[in-house]
PDB file of C-alpha atoms and ligand atoms in Angstrom:
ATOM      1  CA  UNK A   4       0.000   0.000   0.000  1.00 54.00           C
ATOM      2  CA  UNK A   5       1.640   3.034  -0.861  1.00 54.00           C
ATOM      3  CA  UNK A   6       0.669   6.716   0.966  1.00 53.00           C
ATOM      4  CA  UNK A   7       2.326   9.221  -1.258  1.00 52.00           C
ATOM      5  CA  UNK A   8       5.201  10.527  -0.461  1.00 58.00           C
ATOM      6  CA  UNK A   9       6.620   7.232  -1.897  1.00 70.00           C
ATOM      7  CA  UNK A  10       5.930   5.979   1.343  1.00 82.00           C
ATOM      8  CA  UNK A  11       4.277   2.080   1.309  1.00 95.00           C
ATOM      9  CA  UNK A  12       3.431   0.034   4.078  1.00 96.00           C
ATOM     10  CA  UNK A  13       3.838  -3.723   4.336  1.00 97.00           C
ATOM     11  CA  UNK A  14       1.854  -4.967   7.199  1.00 97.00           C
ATOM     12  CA  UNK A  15       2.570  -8.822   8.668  1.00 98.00           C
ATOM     13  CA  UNK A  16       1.125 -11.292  10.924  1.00 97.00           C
ATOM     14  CA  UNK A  17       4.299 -10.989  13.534  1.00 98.00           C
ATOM     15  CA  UNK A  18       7.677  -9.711  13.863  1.00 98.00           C
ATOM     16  CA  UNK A  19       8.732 -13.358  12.674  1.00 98.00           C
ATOM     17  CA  UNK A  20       7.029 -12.711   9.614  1.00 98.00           C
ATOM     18  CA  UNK A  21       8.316  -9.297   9.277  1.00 98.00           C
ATOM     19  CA  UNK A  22      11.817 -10.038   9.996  1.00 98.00           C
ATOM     20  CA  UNK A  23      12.062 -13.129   7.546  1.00 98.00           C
ATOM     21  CA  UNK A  24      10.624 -11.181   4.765  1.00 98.00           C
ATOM     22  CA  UNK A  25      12.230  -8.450   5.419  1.00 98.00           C
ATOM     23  CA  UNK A  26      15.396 -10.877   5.343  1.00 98.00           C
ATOM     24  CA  UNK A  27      14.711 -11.662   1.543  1.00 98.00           C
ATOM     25  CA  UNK A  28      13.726  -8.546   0.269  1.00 98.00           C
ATOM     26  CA  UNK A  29      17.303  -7.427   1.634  1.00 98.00           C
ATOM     27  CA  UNK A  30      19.241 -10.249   0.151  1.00 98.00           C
ATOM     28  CA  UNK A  31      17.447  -9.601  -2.911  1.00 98.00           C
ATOM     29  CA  UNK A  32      18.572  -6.096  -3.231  1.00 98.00           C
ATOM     30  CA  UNK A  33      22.133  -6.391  -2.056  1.00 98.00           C
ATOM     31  CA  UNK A  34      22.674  -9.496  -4.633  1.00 98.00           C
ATOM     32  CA  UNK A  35      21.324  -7.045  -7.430  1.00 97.00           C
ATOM     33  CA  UNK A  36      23.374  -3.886  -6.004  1.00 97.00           C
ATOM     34  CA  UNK A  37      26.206  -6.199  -6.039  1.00 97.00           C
ATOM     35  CA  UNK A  38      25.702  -7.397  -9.577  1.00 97.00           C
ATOM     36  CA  UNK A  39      25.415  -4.046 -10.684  1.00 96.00           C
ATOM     37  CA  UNK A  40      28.125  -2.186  -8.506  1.00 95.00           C
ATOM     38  CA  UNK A  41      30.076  -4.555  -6.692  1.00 95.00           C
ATOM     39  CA  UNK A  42      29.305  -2.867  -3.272  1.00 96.00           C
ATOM     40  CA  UNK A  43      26.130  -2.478  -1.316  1.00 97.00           C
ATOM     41  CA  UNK A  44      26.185   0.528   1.564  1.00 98.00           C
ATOM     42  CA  UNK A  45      23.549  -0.424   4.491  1.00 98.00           C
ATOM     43  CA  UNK A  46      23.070   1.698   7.781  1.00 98.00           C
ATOM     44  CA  UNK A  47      21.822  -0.472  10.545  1.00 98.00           C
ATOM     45  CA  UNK A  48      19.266   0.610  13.127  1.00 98.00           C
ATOM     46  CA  UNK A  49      19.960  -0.409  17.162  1.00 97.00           C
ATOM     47  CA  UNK A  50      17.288  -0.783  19.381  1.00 96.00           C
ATOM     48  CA  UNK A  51      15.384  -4.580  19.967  1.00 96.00           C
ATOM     49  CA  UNK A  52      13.645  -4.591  17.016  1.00 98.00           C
ATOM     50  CA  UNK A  53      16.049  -5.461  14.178  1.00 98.00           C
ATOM     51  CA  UNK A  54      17.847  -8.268  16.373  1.00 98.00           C
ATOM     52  CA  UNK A  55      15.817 -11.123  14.687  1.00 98.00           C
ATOM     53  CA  UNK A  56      16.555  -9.771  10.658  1.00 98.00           C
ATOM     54  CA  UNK A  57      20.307  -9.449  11.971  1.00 98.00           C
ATOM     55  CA  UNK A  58      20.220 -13.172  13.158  1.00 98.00           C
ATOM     56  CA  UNK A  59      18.194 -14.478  10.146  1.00 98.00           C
ATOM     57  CA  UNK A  60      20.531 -12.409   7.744  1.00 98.00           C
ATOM     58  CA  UNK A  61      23.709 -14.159   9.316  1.00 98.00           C
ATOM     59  CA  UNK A  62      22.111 -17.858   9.039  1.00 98.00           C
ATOM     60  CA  UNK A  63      19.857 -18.157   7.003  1.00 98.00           C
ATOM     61  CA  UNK A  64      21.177 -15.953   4.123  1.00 98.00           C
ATOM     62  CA  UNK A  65      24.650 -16.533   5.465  1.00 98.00           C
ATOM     63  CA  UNK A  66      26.032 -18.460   2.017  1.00 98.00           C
ATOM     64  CA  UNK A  67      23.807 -16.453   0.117  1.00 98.00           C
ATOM     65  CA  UNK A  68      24.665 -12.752   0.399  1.00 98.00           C
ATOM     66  CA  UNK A  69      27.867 -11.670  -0.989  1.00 98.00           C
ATOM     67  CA  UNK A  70      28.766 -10.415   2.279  1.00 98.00           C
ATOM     68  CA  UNK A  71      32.628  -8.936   1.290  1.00 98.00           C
ATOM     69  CA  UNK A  72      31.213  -6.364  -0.841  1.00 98.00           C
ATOM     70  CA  UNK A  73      28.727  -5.173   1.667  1.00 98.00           C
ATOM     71  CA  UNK A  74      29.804  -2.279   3.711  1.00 98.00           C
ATOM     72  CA  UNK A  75      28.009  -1.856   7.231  1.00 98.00           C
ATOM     73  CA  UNK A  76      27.435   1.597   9.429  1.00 98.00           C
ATOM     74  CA  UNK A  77      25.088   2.658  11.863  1.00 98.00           C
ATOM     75  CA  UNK A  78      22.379   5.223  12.207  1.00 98.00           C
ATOM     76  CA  UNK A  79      23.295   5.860  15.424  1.00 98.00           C
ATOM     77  CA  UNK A  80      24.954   5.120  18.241  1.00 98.00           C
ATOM     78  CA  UNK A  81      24.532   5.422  22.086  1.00 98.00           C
ATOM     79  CA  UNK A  82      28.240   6.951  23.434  1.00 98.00           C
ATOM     80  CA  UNK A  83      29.157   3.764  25.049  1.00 98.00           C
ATOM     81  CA  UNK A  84      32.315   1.436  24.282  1.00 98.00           C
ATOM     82  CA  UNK A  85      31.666  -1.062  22.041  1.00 98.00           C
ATOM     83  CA  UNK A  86      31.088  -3.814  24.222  1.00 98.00           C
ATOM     84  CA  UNK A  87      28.936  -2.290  26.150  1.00 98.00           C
ATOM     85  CA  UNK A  88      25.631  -3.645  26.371  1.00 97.00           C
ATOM     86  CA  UNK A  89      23.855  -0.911  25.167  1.00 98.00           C
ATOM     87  CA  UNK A  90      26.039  -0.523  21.980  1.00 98.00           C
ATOM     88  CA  UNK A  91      24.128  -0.553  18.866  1.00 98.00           C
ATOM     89  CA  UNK A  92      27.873  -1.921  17.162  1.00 98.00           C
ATOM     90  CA  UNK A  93      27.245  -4.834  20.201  1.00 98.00           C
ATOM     91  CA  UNK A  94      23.902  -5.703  19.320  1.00 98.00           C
ATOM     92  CA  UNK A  95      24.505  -6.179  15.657  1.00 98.00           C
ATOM     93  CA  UNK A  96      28.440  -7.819  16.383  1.00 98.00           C
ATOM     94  CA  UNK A  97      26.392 -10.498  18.483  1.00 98.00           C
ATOM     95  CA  UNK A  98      23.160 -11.153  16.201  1.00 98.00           C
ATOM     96  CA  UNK A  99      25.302 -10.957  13.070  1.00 98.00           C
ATOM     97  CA  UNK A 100      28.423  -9.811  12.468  1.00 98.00           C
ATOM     98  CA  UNK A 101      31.117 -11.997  14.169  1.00 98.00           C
ATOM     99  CA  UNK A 102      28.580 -15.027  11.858  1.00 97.00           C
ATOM    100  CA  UNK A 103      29.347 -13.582   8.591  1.00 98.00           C
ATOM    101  CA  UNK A 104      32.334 -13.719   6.240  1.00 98.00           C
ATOM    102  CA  UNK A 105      32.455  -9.450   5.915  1.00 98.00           C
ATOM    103  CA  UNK A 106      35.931  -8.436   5.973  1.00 98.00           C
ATOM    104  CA  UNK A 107      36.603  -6.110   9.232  1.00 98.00           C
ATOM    105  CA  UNK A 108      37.429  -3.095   6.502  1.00 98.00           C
ATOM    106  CA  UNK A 109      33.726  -2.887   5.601  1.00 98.00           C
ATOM    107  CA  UNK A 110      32.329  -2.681   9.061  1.00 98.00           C
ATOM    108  CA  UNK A 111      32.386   1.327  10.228  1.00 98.00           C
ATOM    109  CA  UNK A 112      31.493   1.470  13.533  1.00 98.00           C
ATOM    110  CA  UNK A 113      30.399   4.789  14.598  1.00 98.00           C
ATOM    111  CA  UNK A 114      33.695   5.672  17.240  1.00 98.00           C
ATOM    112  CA  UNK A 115      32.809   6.068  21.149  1.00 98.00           C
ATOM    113  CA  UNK A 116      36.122   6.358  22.735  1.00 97.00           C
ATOM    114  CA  UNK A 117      36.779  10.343  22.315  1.00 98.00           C
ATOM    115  CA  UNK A 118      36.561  12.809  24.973  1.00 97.00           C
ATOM    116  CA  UNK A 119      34.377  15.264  23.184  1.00 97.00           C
ATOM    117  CA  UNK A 120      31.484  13.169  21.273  1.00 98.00           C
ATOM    118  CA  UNK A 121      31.029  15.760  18.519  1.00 98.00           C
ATOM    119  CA  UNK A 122      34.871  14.675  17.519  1.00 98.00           C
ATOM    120  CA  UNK A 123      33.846  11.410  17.306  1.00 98.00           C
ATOM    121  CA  UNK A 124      30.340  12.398  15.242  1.00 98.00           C
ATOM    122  CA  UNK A 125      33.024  14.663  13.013  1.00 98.00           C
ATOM    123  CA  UNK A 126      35.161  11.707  11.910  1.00 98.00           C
ATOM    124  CA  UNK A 127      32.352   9.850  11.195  1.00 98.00           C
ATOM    125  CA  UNK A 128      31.049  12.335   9.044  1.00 98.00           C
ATOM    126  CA  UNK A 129      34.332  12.682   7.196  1.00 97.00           C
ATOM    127  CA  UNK A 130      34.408   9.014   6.925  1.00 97.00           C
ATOM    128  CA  UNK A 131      30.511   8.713   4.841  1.00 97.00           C
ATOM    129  CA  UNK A 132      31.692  11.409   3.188  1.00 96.00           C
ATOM    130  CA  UNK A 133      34.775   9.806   1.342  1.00 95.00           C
ATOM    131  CA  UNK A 134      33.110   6.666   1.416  1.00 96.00           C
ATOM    132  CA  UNK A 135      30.091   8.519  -0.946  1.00 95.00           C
ATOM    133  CA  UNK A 136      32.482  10.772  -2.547  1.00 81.00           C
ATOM    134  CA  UNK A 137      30.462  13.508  -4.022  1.00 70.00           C
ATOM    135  CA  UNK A 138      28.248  11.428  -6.121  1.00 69.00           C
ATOM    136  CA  UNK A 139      25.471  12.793  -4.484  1.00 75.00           C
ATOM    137  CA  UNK A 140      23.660   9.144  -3.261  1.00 81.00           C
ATOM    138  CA  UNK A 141      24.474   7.752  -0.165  1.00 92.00           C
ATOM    139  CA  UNK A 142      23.616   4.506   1.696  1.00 98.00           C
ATOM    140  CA  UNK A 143      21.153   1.629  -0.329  1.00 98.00           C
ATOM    141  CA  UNK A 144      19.180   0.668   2.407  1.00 98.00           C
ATOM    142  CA  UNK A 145      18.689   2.439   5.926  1.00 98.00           C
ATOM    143  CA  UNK A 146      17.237   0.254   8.544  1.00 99.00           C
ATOM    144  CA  UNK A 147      15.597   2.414  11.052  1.00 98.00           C
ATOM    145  CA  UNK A 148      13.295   2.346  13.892  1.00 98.00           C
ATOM    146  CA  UNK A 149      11.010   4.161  16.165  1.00 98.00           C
ATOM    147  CA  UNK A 150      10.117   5.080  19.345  1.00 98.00           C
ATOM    148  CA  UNK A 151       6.955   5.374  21.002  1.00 97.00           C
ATOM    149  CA  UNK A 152       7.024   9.198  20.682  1.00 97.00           C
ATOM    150  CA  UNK A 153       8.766   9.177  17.100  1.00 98.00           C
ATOM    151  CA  UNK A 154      11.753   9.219  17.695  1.00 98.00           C
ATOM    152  CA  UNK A 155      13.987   7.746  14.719  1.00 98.00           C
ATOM    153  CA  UNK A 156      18.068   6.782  14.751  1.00 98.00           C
ATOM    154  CA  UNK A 157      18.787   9.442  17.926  1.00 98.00           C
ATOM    155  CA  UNK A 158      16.771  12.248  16.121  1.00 98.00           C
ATOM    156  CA  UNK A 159      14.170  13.228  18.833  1.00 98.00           C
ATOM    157  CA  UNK A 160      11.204  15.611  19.404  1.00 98.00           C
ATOM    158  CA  UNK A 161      12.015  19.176  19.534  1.00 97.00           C
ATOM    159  CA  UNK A 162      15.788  18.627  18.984  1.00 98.00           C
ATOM    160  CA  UNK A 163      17.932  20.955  17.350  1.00 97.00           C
ATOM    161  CA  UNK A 164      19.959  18.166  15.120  1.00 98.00           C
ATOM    162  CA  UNK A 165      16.318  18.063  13.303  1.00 98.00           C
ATOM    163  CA  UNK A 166      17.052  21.932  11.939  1.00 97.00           C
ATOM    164  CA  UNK A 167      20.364  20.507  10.417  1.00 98.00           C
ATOM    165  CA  UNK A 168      20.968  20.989   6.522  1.00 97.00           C
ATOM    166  CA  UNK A 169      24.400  20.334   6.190  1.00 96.00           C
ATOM    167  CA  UNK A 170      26.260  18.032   8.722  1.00 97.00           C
ATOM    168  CA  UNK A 171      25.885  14.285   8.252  1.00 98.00           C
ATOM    169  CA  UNK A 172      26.147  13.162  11.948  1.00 98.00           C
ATOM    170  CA  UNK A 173      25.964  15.162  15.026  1.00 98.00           C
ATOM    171  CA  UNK A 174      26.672  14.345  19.034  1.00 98.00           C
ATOM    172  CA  UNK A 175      23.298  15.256  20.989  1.00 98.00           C
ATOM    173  CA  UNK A 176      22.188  14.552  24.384  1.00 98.00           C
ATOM    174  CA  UNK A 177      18.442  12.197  24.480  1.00 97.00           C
ATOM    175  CA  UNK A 178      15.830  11.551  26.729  1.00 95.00           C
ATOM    176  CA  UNK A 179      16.584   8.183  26.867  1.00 96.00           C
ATOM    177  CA  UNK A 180      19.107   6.216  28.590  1.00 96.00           C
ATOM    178  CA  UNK A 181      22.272   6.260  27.472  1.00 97.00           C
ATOM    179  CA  UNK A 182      21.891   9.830  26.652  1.00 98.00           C
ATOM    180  CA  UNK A 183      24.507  11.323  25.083  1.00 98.00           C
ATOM    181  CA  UNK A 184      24.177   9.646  21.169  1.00 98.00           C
ATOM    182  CA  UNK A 185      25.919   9.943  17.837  1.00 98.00           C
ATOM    183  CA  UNK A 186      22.931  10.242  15.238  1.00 98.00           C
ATOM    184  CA  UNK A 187      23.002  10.121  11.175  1.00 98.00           C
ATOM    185  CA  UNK A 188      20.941  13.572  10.097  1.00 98.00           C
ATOM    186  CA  UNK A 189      17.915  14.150   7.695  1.00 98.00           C
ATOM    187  CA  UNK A 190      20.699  15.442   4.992  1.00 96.00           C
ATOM    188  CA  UNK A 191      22.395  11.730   4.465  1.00 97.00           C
ATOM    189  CA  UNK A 192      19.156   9.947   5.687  1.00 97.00           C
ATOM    190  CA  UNK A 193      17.155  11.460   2.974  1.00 96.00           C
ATOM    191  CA  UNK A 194      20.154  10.824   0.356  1.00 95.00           C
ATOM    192  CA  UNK A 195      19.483   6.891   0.450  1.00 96.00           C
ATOM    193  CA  UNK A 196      18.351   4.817  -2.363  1.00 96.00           C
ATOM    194  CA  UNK A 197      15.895   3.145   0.436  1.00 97.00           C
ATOM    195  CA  UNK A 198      14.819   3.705   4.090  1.00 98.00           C
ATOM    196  CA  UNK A 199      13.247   0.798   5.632  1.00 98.00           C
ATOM    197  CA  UNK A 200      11.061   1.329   8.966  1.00 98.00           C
ATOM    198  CA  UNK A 201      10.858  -1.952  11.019  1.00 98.00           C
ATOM    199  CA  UNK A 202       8.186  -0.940  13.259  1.00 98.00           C
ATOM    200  CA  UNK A 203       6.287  -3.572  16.183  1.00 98.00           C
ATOM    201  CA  UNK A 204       4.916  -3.216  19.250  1.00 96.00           C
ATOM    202  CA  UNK A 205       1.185  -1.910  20.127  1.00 96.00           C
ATOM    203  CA  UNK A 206       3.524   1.385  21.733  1.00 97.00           C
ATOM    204  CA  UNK A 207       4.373   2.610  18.303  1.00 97.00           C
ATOM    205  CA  UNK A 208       0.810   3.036  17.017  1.00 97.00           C
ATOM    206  CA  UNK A 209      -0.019   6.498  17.768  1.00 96.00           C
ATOM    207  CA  UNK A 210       3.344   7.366  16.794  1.00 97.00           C
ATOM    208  CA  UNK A 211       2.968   5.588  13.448  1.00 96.00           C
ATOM    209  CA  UNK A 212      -0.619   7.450  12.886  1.00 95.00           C
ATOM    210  CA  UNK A 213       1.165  10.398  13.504  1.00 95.00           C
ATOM    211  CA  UNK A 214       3.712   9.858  10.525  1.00 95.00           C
ATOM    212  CA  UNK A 215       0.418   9.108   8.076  1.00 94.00           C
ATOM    213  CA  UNK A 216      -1.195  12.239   9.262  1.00 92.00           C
ATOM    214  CA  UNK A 217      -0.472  14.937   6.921  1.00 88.00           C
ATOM    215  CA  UNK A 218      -1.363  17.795  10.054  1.00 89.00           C
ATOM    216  CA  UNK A 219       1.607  16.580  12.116  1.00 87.00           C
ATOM    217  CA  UNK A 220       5.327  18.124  11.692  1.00 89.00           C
ATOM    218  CA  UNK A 221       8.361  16.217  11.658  1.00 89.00           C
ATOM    219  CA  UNK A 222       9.909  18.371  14.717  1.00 94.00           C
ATOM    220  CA  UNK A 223       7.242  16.464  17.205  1.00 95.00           C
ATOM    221  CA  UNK A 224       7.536  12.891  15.105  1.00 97.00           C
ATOM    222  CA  UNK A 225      11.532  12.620  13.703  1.00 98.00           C
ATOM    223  CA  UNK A 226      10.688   9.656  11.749  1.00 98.00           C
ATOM    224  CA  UNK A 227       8.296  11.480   9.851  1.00 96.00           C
ATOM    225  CA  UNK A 228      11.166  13.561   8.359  1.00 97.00           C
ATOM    226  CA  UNK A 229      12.846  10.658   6.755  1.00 97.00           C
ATOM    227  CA  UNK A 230      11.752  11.044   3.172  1.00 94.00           C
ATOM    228  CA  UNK A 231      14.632  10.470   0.335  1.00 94.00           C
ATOM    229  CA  UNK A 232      14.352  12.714  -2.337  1.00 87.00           C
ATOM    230  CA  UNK A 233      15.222  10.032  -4.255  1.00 90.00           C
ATOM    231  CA  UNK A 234      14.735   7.183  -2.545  1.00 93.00           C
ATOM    232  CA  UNK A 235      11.848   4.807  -1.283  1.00 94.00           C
ATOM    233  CA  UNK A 236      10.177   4.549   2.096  1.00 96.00           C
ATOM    234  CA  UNK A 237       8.803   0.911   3.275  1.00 97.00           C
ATOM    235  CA  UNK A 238       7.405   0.931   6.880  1.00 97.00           C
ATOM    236  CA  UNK A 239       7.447  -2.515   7.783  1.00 98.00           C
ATOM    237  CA  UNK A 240       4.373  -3.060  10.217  1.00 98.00           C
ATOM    238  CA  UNK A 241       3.296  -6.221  12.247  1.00 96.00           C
ATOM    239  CA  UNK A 242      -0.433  -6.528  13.268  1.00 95.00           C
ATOM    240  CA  UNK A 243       0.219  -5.372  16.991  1.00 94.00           C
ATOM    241  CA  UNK A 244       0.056  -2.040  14.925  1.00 93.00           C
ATOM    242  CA  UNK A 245      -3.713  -1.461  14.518  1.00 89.00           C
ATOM    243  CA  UNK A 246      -5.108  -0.266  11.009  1.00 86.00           C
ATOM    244  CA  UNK A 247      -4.397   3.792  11.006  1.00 82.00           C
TER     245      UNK A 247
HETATM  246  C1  6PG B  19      18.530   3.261  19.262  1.00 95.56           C
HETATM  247  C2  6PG B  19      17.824   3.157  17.929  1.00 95.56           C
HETATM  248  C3  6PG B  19      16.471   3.754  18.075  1.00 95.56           C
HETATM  249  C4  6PG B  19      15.511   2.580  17.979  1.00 95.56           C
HETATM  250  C5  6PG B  19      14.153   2.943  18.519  1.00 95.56           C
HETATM  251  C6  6PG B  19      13.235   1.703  18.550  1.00 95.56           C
HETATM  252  O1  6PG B  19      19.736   3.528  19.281  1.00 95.56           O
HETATM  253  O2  6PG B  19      17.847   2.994  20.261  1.00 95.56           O
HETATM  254  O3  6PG B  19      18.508   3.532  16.888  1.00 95.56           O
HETATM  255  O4  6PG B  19      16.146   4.740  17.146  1.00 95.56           O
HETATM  256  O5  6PG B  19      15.395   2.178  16.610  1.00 95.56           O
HETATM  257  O6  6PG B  19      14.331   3.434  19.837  1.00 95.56           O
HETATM  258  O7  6PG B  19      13.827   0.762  19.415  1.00 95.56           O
HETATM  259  P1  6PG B  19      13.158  -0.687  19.622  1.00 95.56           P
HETATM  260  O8  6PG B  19      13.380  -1.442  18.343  1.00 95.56           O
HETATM  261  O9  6PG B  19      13.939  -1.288  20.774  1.00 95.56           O
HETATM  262  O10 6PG B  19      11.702  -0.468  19.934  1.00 95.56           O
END
């Protein structure tokens, strides 16, 4: 179903059925990207959600995705070392990473061990940027989430990194725990060839009316923002997520 906007919803029985479909539809596009371009560029999303894709990515697709020409970087990160339980690079080391064949060069962990987190959210920048050079695209697919109040990546309500039109990645301070975050920005976000939402959880459903209700803004509801000019929007929705 798609809702202008190029946005289209996929709606599924459970996150089971969500994550292995979303599984395929991935595989399918990185083995095309591949064929085409020998490299496929895919921001993950942290959070709970994503966990099962990651695992069923990195068995049963394992053999199947030409993982050495995928490159791997993150939407945002919480400023924690990297084995840190709340890492976002932890989460998706566990679920997939350290289970696939992709060469430690294409893994870019967003860095957490600088004093000052906006030097950290600097060298990332400069890092997507020479990865993209200045062709003007940047990352195939974006995995994101959302909170319950719309939050998206670390881009919250009311925050100023939502005013941003030029930097790629910022340092903020959340309402949520960790607090202080390195987030990806609605300039490189809405640069991708494909954004996709993986939304369940009865919690998210006034946040998800709130994206498909032309009245709201993006400043109260982030993920509402994240529209590539260019690029497609899939919000994929289990049934905990009532009709809206
Ligand atoms: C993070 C994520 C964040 C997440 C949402 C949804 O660092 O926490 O990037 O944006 O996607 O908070 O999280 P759940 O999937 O756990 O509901």
């Amino acid at each position: 179903m798609v809702y202008g906007l190029n946005r289209e919803v996929r709606r599924f029985a459970d996150l089971n059925e969500l994550s292995a479909s979303a599984a395929e539809d991935i595989n399918r596009l990185i083995v095309r990207a591949v064929r085409l371009k020998s490299r496929f560029s895919l921001a993950l999303s942290g959070g709970t959600t994503p966990r099962l894709l990651y695992r069923i990515l990195g068995t049963t697709y394992r053999d199947k995705i030409p993982w050495k020409a995928v490159h791997f970087f993150w939407g945002d990160e919480r400023y924690v070392p990297h084995d840190d339980k709340d890492s976002n690079y932890h989460m998706a080391k566990e679920s997939l990473l350290e289970i696939i064949p992709v060469p430690v060069e294409n893994v870019h962990p967003i860095p957490t061990t600088y004093a000052e987190p906006a030097e950290a959210a600097e060298l990332y920048e400069k890092e997507l940027r020479k990865f993209f050079d200045t062709t003007g695209d940047t990352f195939d697919l974006v995995l994101l989430g959302m909170g319950k109040e719309g939050h998206t990546a670390s881009l919250f309500p009311e925050s100023p990194a939502l005013a941003e039109t030029n930097r790629w990645a910022l340092a903020v301070e959340v309402a949520a725990n960790p607090p202080k975050r390195i987030t990806l920005t609605y300039p490189v976000l809405n640069r991708a060839d494909a954004v996709y939402f993986l939304i369940s959880g009865q919690e998210k459903a006034e946040a998800i009316a709130r994206v498909f209700d032309t009245s709201t803004y993006s400043h109260s509801c982030p993920a509402k923002g994240v529209n590539p000019s260019n690029g497609k929007v899939v919000w994929w929705i289990d049934s905990s997520i009532p009709d809206f």
